[in-house]
XYZ file of C-alpha atoms in Angstrom:
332
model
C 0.000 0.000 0.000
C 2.670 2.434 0.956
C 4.532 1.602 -2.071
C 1.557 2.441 -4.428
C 1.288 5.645 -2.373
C 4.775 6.674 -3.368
C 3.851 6.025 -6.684
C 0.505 8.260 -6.969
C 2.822 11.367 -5.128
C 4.908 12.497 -8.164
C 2.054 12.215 -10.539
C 0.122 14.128 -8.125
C 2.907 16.745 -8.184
C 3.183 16.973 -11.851
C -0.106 17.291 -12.410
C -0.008 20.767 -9.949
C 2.716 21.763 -11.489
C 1.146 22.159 -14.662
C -1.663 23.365 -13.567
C -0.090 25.871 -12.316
C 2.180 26.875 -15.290
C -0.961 26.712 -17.659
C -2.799 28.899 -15.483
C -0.236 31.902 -15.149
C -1.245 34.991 -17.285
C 0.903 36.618 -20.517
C 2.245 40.001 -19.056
C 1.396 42.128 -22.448
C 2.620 46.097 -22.450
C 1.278 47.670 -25.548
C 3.153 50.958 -25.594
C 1.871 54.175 -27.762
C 3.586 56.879 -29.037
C 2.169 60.417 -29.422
C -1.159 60.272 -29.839
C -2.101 56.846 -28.414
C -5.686 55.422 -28.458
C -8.243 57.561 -30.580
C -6.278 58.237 -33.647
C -9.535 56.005 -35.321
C -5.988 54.428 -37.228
C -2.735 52.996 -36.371
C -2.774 53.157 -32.345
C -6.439 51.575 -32.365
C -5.515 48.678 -34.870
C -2.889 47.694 -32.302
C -5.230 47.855 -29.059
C -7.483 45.939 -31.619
C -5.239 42.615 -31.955
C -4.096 42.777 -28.388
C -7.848 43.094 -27.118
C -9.168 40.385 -29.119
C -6.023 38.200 -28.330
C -6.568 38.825 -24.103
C -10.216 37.636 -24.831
C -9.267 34.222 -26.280
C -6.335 33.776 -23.661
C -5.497 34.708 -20.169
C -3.711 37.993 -20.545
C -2.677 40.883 -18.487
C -2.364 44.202 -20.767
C -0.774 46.905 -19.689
C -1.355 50.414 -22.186
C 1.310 53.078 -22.007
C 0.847 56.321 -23.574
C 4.553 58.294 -22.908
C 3.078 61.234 -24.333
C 6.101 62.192 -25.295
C 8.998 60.529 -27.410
C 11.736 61.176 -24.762
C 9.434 59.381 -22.656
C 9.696 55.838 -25.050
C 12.964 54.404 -23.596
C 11.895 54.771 -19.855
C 8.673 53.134 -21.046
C 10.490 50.404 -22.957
C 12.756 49.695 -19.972
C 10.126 49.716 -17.200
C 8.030 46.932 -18.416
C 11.313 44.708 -19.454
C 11.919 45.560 -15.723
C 8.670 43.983 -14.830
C 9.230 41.043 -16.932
C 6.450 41.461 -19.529
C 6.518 38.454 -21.488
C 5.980 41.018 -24.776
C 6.598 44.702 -25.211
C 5.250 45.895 -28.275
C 6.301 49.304 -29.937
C 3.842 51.129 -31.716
C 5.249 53.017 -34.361
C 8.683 53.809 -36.022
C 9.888 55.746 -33.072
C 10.927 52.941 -30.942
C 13.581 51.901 -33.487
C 16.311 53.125 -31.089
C 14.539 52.721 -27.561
C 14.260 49.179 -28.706
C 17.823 48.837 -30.143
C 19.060 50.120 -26.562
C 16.739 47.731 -24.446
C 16.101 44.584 -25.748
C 20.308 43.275 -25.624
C 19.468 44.274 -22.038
C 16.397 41.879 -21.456
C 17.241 38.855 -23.665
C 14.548 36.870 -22.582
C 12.014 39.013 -22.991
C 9.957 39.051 -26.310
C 9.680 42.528 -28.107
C 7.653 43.698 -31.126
C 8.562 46.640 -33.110
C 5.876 48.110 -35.592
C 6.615 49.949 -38.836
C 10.451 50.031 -38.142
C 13.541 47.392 -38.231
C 15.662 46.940 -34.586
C 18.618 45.191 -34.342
C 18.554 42.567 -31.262
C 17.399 39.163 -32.165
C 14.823 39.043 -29.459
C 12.631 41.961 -31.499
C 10.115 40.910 -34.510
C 10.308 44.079 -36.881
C 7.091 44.483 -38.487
C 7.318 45.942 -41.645
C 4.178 46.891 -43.958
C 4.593 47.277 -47.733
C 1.962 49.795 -47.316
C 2.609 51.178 -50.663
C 1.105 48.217 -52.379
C -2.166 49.279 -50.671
C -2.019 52.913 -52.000
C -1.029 51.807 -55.324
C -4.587 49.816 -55.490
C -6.039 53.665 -53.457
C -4.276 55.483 -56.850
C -6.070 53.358 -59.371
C -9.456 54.388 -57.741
C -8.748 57.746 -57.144
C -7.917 58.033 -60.980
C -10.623 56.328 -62.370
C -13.420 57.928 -60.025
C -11.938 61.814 -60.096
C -14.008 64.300 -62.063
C -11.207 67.340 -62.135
C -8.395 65.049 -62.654
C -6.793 66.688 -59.355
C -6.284 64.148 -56.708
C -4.820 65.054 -52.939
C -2.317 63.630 -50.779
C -1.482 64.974 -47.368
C 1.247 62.934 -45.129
C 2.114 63.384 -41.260
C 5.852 63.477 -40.728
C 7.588 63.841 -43.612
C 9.807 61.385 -43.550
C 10.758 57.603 -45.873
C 8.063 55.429 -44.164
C 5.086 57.727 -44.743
C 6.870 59.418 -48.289
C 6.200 55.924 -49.092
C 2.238 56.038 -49.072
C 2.558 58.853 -51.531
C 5.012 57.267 -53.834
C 2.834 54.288 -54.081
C -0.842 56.518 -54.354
C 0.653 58.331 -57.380
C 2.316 55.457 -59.453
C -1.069 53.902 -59.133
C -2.953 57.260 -60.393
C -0.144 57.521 -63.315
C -0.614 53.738 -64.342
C -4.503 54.574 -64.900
C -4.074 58.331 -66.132
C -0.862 60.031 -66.631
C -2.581 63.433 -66.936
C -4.030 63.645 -63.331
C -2.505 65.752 -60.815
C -1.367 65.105 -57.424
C -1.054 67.351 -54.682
C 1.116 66.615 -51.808
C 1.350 68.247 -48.420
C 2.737 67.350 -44.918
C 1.711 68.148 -41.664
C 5.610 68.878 -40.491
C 8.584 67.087 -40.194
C 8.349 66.005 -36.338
C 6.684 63.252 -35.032
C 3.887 65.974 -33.476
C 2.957 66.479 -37.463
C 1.015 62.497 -36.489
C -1.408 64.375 -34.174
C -2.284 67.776 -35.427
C -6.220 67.338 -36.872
C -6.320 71.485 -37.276
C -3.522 71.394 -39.530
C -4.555 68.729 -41.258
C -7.822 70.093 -41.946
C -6.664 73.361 -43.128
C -4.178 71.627 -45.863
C -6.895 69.686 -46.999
C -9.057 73.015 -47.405
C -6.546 74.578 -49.444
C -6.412 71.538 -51.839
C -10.304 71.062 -51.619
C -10.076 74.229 -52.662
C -7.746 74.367 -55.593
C -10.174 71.533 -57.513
C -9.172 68.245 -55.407
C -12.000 65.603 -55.047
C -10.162 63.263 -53.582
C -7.950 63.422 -50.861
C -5.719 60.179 -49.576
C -4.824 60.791 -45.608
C -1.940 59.061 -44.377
C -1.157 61.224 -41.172
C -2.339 59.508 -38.575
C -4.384 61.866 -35.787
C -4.027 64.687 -37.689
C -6.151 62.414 -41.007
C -9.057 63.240 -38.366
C -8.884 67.368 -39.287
C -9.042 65.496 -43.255
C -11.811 63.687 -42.429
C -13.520 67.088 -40.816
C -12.557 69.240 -44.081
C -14.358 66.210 -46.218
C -17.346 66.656 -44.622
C -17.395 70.329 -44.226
C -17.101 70.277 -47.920
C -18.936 66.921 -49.357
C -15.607 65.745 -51.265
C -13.552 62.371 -51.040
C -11.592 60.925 -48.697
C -9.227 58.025 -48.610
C -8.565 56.402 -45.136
C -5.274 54.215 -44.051
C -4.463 51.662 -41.296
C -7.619 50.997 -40.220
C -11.325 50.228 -41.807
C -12.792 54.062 -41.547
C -15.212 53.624 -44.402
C -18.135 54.113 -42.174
C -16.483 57.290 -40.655
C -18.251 59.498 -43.304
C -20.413 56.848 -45.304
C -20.794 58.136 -49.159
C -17.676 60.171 -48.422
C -14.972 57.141 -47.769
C -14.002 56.114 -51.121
C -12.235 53.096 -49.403
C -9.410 52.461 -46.694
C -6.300 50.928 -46.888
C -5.252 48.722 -43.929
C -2.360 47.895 -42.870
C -2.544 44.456 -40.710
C -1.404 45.550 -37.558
C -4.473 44.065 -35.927
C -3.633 40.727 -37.225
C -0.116 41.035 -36.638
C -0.535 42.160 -32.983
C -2.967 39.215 -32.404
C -0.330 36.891 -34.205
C 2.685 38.035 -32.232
C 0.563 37.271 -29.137
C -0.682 34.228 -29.905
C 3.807 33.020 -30.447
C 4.265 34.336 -27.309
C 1.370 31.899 -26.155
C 2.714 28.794 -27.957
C 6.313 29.486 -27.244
C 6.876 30.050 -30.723
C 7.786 33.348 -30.896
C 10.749 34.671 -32.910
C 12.772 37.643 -33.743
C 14.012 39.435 -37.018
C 11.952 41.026 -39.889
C 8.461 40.362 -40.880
C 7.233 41.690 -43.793
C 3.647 42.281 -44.742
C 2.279 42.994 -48.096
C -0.731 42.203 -50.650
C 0.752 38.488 -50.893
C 0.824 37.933 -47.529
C -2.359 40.073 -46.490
C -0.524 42.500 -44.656
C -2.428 45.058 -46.528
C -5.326 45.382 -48.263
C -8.357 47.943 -49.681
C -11.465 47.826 -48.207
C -15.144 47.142 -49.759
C -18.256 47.034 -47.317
C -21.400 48.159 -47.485
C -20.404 51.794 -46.218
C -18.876 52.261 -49.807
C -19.701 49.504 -51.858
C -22.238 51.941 -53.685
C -18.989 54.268 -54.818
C -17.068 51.913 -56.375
C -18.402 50.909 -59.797
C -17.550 46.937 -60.919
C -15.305 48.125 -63.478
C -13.357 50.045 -60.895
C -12.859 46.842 -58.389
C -12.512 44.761 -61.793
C -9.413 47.450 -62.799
C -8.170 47.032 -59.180
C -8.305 43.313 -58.484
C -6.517 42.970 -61.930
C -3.598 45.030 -60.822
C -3.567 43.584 -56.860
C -3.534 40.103 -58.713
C -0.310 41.236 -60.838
C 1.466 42.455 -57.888
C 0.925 39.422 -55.644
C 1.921 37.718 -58.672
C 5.012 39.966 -58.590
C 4.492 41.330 -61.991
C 4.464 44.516 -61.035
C 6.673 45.801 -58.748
C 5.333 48.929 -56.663
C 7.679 51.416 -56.140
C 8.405 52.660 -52.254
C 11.367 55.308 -52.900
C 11.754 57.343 -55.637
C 15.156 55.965 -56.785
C 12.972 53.212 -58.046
C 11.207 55.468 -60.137
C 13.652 56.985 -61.598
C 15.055 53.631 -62.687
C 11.883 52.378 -64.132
């Protein structure tokens, strides 16, 4: 009897231990920067994935908003303090928090969105966001009526420059004689949350004769969205589904899939599978992709999404290579 005894004990010990490993919670910090939550774009895709991924598993998320960008390192280092099983970054500006921290916290998972890092404990998610705008381009050309077509930008800098390289070779491959506009909020990471400015650039090329107006500035799209309304003319909304933000006005959105990514990089930290090192996201791999639902399904004729699922086919197919710097253009 005692012997059997002995032999139930370890089981029973296993079995607790276990238990006890499958019931501890995923530490999550989803950190902001600038604007955080409410940006109806980039922020709220990311709160998106990580909400829906702590209601399918036992997570504890932790939001930071540092408000300002001297405020990302502290922000990057007090969670790795706290042994988060996964920091994620959103936005190019923790590039260098990120390259500081994570050598320091090698066990400790990190995800960096829209920007590469070094250490080979951070996943770089990169979007090929230009793909998306190229598809944006080829609508906005075919549906314009004064063959003037907008584009205002937040910070002026490579990562966003490449939303408007990709809108206009799309516009160009359709109709070579319509005109772009381009404007940028400023050349600080501020320009991402300044809806007044944004709004009065998109007056001023609302007023000039452009119906159509592609917003890829995050917060500040929000002063877009306000001048679209204000004056019954197009807009064209990124990172997130806003088609129903101004139904009949929303010509589409394109995503980027930083809700599914989010979710994703959650769900490897889950299965222990998580790894480091660039992931890239484009119309192959549906990191991005235009939206049609029934906010603006009524806009787009069939010969429009016809035109534009021929060309997204072509790219996916790599056929057509979308340019994302200008160099590219120039060599083309």
């Amino acid at each position: 009897m005692l012997k059997k005894l002995w032999c139930i004990i370890p089981v029973i010990i296993l079995t607790c231990s276990v238990s006890n490993v499958l019931s501890e919670k995923i530490n999550v910090g989803l950190i902001y920067d600038v604007r955080g939550r409410g940006d109806l774009s980039f922020c709220d895709a990311a709160y998106a994935g990580a909400e829906k991924a702590s209601k399918k598993w036992d997570i504890k998320l932790k939001e930071v908003n540092p408000g300002q960008s001297t405020d990302i390192e502290r922000a990057v280092r007090g969670l790795a303090k706290l042994k988060y099983d996964i920091i994620i970054g959103v936005g190019f500006l923790f590039r260098e928090p990120m390259n500081r921290v994570a050598g320091d916290f090698p066990k400790t998972n990190f995800v960096l969105i829209d920007a590469e890092a070094n250490p080979s404990n951070v996943a770089s998610l990169i979007y090929k966001a230009h793909e998306g705008t190229f598809l944006a381009g080829i609508i906005a050309s075919m549906k314009t009526d004064t063959m003037k077509v907008g584009f205002i930008g937040g910070m002026k800098i490579p990562l966003v420059e490449a939303f408007e390289i990709g809108f206009e070779a799309g516009i160009k491959t359709i109709n070579p004689n319509v005109q772009l506009f381009s404007n940028y909020v400023g050349v600080t990471p501020q320009a991402f949350d300044d809806p007044a400015k944004g709004k009065e650039l998109a007056l001023s090329q609302y007023k000039k004769g452009v119906d159509i107006i592609l917003a890829a500035a995050g917060a500040s799209g929000l002063g877009v969205l306000e001048a679209a309304k204000e004056t019954k003319k197009y807009i064209i909304w990124v990172d997130s589904n806003g088609n129903s933000l101004a139904p009949g006005l929303v010509l589409t959105s394109i995503i980027k899939g930083v809700e599914l990514s989010v979710y994703q990089s959650i769900e490897n930290v889950v299965n222990d599978t998580f790894s480091g090192g660039l992931k890239s996201y484009g119309l192959k791999e549906g990191g991005v992709e235009y939206i049609v639902d029934e906010a603006n399904k009524d806009l787009l004729s069939d010969s429009i999404i016809q035109t534009v699922e021929e060309y997204k086919t072509k790219i996916i197919a790599g056929d057509i290579l979308v340019p994302s710097h200008r160099e590219q253009i120039k060599k083309e």
